[in-house]
């Protein structure tokens, strides 16, 4: 939720009260992205979507697994040999 909110500048799920919010979290799909002036890479959107997955088996199984996916995302391309 924090990753989505940081990137999208809004909470992924909204409700008028606790019960409405809970229902949207439990039954709603991953919210839509707002395309702002900064282009968010699709790979980062995919990581965030996986974090918000309803089914636990579809989410990262550990913080280490999530961290590795984020590290892989920011790895610089291999330098070409001269």
CSV table of N, CA and C in Angstrom, one decimal:
chain,number,residue,atom,x,y,z
A,1,UNK,N,0.8,-1.2,0.0
A,1,UNK,CA,0.0,0.0,0.0
A,1,UNK,C,0.9,1.3,0.0
A,2,UNK,N,1.9,1.2,0.8
A,2,UNK,CA,2.8,2.4,0.9
A,2,UNK,C,3.5,2.6,-0.4
A,3,UNK,N,4.0,1.6,-1.1
A,3,UNK,CA,4.7,1.7,-2.4
A,3,UNK,C,3.7,2.2,-3.4
A,4,UNK,N,2.5,1.7,-3.5
A,4,UNK,CA,1.5,2.2,-4.4
A,4,UNK,C,1.2,3.7,-4.2
A,5,UNK,N,1.0,4.1,-2.9
A,5,UNK,CA,0.7,5.4,-2.5
A,5,UNK,C,1.8,6.4,-2.9
A,6,UNK,N,3.1,5.9,-2.7
A,6,UNK,CA,4.2,6.7,-3.0
A,6,UNK,C,4.3,7.0,-4.5
A,7,UNK,N,4.1,6.0,-5.3
A,7,UNK,CA,4.2,6.1,-6.7
A,7,UNK,C,3.0,6.8,-7.4
A,8,UNK,N,1.9,6.5,-6.8
A,8,UNK,CA,0.6,7.0,-7.5
A,8,UNK,C,0.0,8.2,-6.8
A,9,UNK,N,0.6,8.6,-5.7
A,9,UNK,CA,0.1,9.8,-5.0
A,9,UNK,C,-1.3,9.7,-4.5
A,10,UNK,N,-1.8,8.5,-4.3
A,10,UNK,CA,-3.1,8.3,-3.6
A,10,UNK,C,-3.2,6.9,-3.1
A,11,UNK,N,-4.1,6.6,-2.2
A,11,UNK,CA,-4.2,5.3,-1.6
A,11,UNK,C,-4.9,4.4,-2.7
A,12,UNK,N,-4.5,3.1,-2.6
A,12,UNK,CA,-5.1,2.2,-3.6
A,12,UNK,C,-6.5,1.9,-3.4
A,13,UNK,N,-7.0,1.9,-2.2
A,13,UNK,CA,-8.4,1.7,-1.9
A,13,UNK,C,-9.0,2.8,-1.0
A,14,UNK,N,-10.2,3.1,-1.3
A,14,UNK,CA,-10.9,4.2,-0.6
A,14,UNK,C,-12.3,3.8,-0.2
A,15,UNK,N,-12.7,4.3,0.9
A,15,UNK,CA,-14.1,4.0,1.4
A,15,UNK,C,-14.5,5.2,2.3
A,16,UNK,N,-15.9,5.3,2.4
A,16,UNK,CA,-16.4,6.4,3.2
A,16,UNK,C,-16.3,6.0,4.7
A,17,UNK,N,-16.2,4.7,5.0
A,17,UNK,CA,-16.0,4.3,6.4
A,17,UNK,C,-15.2,3.0,6.4
A,18,UNK,N,-14.9,2.5,7.6
A,18,UNK,CA,-14.1,1.3,7.8
A,18,UNK,C,-14.7,0.1,7.0
A,19,UNK,N,-16.0,-0.1,7.1
A,19,UNK,CA,-16.6,-1.2,6.5
A,19,UNK,C,-16.6,-1.2,5.0
A,20,UNK,N,-16.8,0.0,4.4
A,20,UNK,CA,-16.7,0.2,2.9
A,20,UNK,C,-15.3,0.0,2.5
A,21,UNK,N,-14.3,0.5,3.2
A,21,UNK,CA,-12.9,0.3,2.9
A,21,UNK,C,-12.5,-1.1,2.9
A,22,UNK,N,-12.9,-1.8,4.0
A,22,UNK,CA,-12.6,-3.2,4.1
A,22,UNK,C,-13.2,-4.0,3.0
A,23,UNK,N,-14.4,-3.7,2.6
A,23,UNK,CA,-15.1,-4.5,1.4
A,23,UNK,C,-14.3,-4.2,0.1
A,24,UNK,N,-13.9,-3.0,-0.1
A,24,UNK,CA,-13.1,-2.7,-1.3
A,24,UNK,C,-11.7,-3.4,-1.3
A,25,UNK,N,-11.1,-3.5,-0.2
A,25,UNK,CA,-9.8,-4.2,-0.1
A,25,UNK,C,-10.0,-5.7,-0.3
A,26,UNK,N,-11.0,-6.3,0.2
A,26,UNK,CA,-11.3,-7.7,0.1
A,26,UNK,C,-11.8,-8.1,-1.3
A,27,UNK,N,-12.6,-7.3,-1.9
A,27,UNK,CA,-13.2,-7.7,-3.2
A,27,UNK,C,-12.7,-7.0,-4.4
A,28,UNK,N,-12.0,-5.8,-4.2
A,28,UNK,CA,-11.6,-5.0,-5.3
A,28,UNK,C,-10.4,-5.5,-6.0
A,29,UNK,N,-10.2,-5.2,-7.3
A,29,UNK,CA,-9.0,-5.5,-8.0
A,29,UNK,C,-8.0,-4.4,-7.7
A,30,UNK,N,-6.8,-4.7,-8.2
A,30,UNK,CA,-5.7,-3.7,-8.0
A,30,UNK,C,-6.1,-2.4,-8.7
A,31,UNK,N,-6.0,-1.3,-8.0
A,31,UNK,CA,-6.5,-0.1,-8.6
A,31,UNK,C,-5.7,0.4,-9.8
A,32,UNK,N,-6.3,1.3,-10.5
A,32,UNK,CA,-5.6,1.8,-11.8
A,32,UNK,C,-4.5,2.8,-11.4
A,33,UNK,N,-3.6,2.9,-12.3
A,33,UNK,CA,-2.5,3.8,-12.1
A,33,UNK,C,-2.9,5.2,-12.7
A,34,UNK,N,-2.4,6.2,-12.1
A,34,UNK,CA,-2.6,7.6,-12.6
A,34,UNK,C,-1.3,7.9,-13.3
A,35,UNK,N,-1.3,8.2,-14.6
A,35,UNK,CA,-0.1,8.5,-15.3
A,35,UNK,C,0.1,10.0,-15.2
A,36,UNK,N,1.1,10.4,-14.4
A,36,UNK,CA,1.5,11.8,-14.1
A,36,UNK,C,2.6,12.1,-15.0
A,37,UNK,N,3.3,13.2,-14.7
A,37,UNK,CA,4.4,13.7,-15.5
A,37,UNK,C,5.6,12.7,-15.5
A,38,UNK,N,5.7,12.0,-14.4
A,38,UNK,CA,6.8,11.0,-14.3
A,38,UNK,C,6.2,9.6,-14.8
A,39,UNK,N,6.9,9.0,-15.7
A,39,UNK,CA,6.5,7.7,-16.3
A,39,UNK,C,7.0,6.7,-15.3
A,40,UNK,N,6.1,5.9,-14.8
A,40,UNK,CA,6.5,4.8,-13.9
A,40,UNK,C,6.7,3.6,-14.7
A,41,UNK,N,7.9,2.9,-14.6
A,41,UNK,CA,8.2,1.8,-15.4
A,41,UNK,C,7.2,0.6,-15.2
A,42,UNK,N,6.8,-0.1,-16.2
A,42,UNK,CA,5.9,-1.2,-16.1
A,42,UNK,C,6.4,-2.2,-15.1
A,43,UNK,N,7.7,-2.5,-15.1
A,43,UNK,CA,8.2,-3.5,-14.1
A,43,UNK,C,7.9,-3.1,-12.7
A,44,UNK,N,8.0,-1.8,-12.4
A,44,UNK,CA,7.7,-1.3,-11.0
A,44,UNK,C,6.2,-1.4,-10.7
A,45,UNK,N,5.4,-1.2,-11.7
A,45,UNK,CA,4.0,-1.3,-11.5
A,45,UNK,C,3.7,-2.8,-11.3
A,46,UNK,N,4.3,-3.7,-12.0
A,46,UNK,CA,4.1,-5.1,-11.8
A,46,UNK,C,4.5,-5.6,-10.4
A,47,UNK,N,5.6,-5.1,-9.9
A,47,UNK,CA,6.1,-5.4,-8.5
A,47,UNK,C,5.0,-4.9,-7.5
A,48,UNK,N,4.5,-3.7,-7.7
A,48,UNK,CA,3.5,-3.2,-6.8
A,48,UNK,C,2.2,-4.0,-6.9
A,49,UNK,N,1.8,-4.3,-8.1
A,49,UNK,CA,0.6,-5.2,-8.2
A,49,UNK,C,0.8,-6.5,-7.5
A,50,UNK,N,2.0,-7.1,-7.6
A,50,UNK,CA,2.2,-8.3,-6.9
A,50,UNK,C,2.1,-8.2,-5.4
A,51,UNK,N,2.6,-7.0,-4.9
A,51,UNK,CA,2.5,-6.8,-3.5
A,51,UNK,C,1.1,-6.6,-3.0
A,52,UNK,N,0.2,-6.1,-3.9
A,52,UNK,CA,-1.2,-5.9,-3.5
A,52,UNK,C,-2.1,-7.1,-3.9
A,53,UNK,N,-1.6,-8.2,-4.3
A,53,UNK,CA,-2.3,-9.3,-4.8
A,53,UNK,C,-3.2,-9.9,-3.6
A,54,UNK,N,-4.4,-10.3,-3.9
A,54,UNK,CA,-5.3,-10.8,-2.9
A,54,UNK,C,-4.9,-12.1,-2.4
A,55,UNK,N,-4.4,-13.0,-3.2
A,55,UNK,CA,-4.0,-14.3,-2.8
A,55,UNK,C,-2.5,-14.3,-2.3
A,56,UNK,N,-2.3,-14.9,-1.2
A,56,UNK,CA,-1.0,-14.8,-0.6
A,56,UNK,C,0.1,-15.5,-1.4
A,57,UNK,N,-0.3,-16.6,-2.1
A,57,UNK,CA,0.6,-17.3,-2.9
A,57,UNK,C,1.0,-16.5,-4.2
A,58,UNK,N,0.3,-15.5,-4.5
A,58,UNK,CA,0.6,-14.6,-5.6
A,58,UNK,C,1.5,-13.4,-5.2
A,59,UNK,N,1.7,-13.2,-3.9
A,59,UNK,CA,2.5,-12.1,-3.4
A,59,UNK,C,3.9,-12.6,-3.2
A,60,UNK,N,4.8,-11.7,-3.0
A,60,UNK,CA,6.2,-12.0,-2.6
A,60,UNK,C,6.2,-12.8,-1.3
A,61,UNK,N,7.0,-13.9,-1.2
A,61,UNK,CA,6.9,-14.7,-0.1
A,61,UNK,C,7.8,-14.3,1.1
A,62,UNK,N,8.6,-13.3,0.8
A,62,UNK,CA,9.5,-12.7,1.8
A,62,UNK,C,9.9,-11.3,1.4
A,63,UNK,N,10.3,-10.5,2.4
A,63,UNK,CA,10.8,-9.2,2.1
A,63,UNK,C,12.1,-9.3,1.3
A,64,UNK,N,12.9,-10.3,1.5
A,64,UNK,CA,14.1,-10.5,0.7
A,64,UNK,C,13.8,-10.7,-0.8
A,65,UNK,N,12.7,-11.5,-1.1
A,65,UNK,CA,12.3,-11.7,-2.4
A,65,UNK,C,11.8,-10.4,-3.1
A,66,UNK,N,11.1,-9.6,-2.4
A,66,UNK,CA,10.7,-8.2,-2.9
A,66,UNK,C,12.0,-7.4,-3.1
A,67,UNK,N,12.8,-7.4,-2.1
A,67,UNK,CA,14.1,-6.6,-2.2
A,67,UNK,C,14.9,-7.0,-3.5
A,68,UNK,N,15.0,-8.3,-3.7
A,68,UNK,CA,15.7,-8.7,-4.9
A,68,UNK,C,15.1,-8.3,-6.2
A,69,UNK,N,13.7,-8.3,-6.2
A,69,UNK,CA,13.1,-7.8,-7.4
A,69,UNK,C,13.3,-6.3,-7.6
A,70,UNK,N,13.3,-5.6,-6.6
A,70,UNK,CA,13.6,-4.1,-6.7
A,70,UNK,C,15.1,-3.9,-7.1
A,71,UNK,N,16.0,-4.7,-6.5
A,71,UNK,CA,17.4,-4.5,-7.0
A,71,UNK,C,17.6,-4.9,-8.4
A,72,UNK,N,16.9,-5.9,-8.9
A,72,UNK,CA,17.0,-6.3,-10.3
A,72,UNK,C,16.5,-5.2,-11.2
A,73,UNK,N,15.5,-4.5,-10.7
A,73,UNK,CA,14.9,-3.4,-11.5
A,73,UNK,C,15.8,-2.2,-11.7
A,74,UNK,N,16.7,-2.0,-10.7
A,74,UNK,CA,17.6,-0.8,-10.8
A,74,UNK,C,19.0,-1.2,-11.3
A,75,UNK,N,19.2,-2.4,-11.6
A,75,UNK,CA,20.6,-2.8,-12.0
A,75,UNK,C,20.9,-2.1,-13.3
A,76,UNK,N,22.1,-1.5,-13.4
A,76,UNK,CA,22.5,-0.8,-14.7
A,76,UNK,C,22.7,-1.9,-15.7
A,77,UNK,N,22.5,-1.5,-17.0
A,77,UNK,CA,22.8,-2.5,-18.0
A,77,UNK,C,24.3,-2.8,-18.0
A,78,UNK,N,24.6,-4.0,-18.4
A,78,UNK,CA,26.0,-4.4,-18.5
A,78,UNK,C,26.8,-3.5,-19.4
A,79,UNK,N,28.0,-3.2,-18.9
A,79,UNK,CA,28.9,-2.3,-19.7
A,79,UNK,C,29.4,-3.1,-20.9
A,80,UNK,N,29.4,-2.5,-22.1
A,80,UNK,CA,29.9,-3.2,-23.2
A,80,UNK,C,31.4,-3.3,-23.2
A,81,UNK,N,31.9,-4.4,-23.6
A,81,UNK,CA,33.4,-4.6,-23.7
A,81,UNK,C,34.0,-3.9,-24.9
A,82,UNK,N,35.1,-3.3,-24.7
A,82,UNK,CA,35.7,-2.6,-25.9
A,82,UNK,C,36.6,-3.5,-26.6
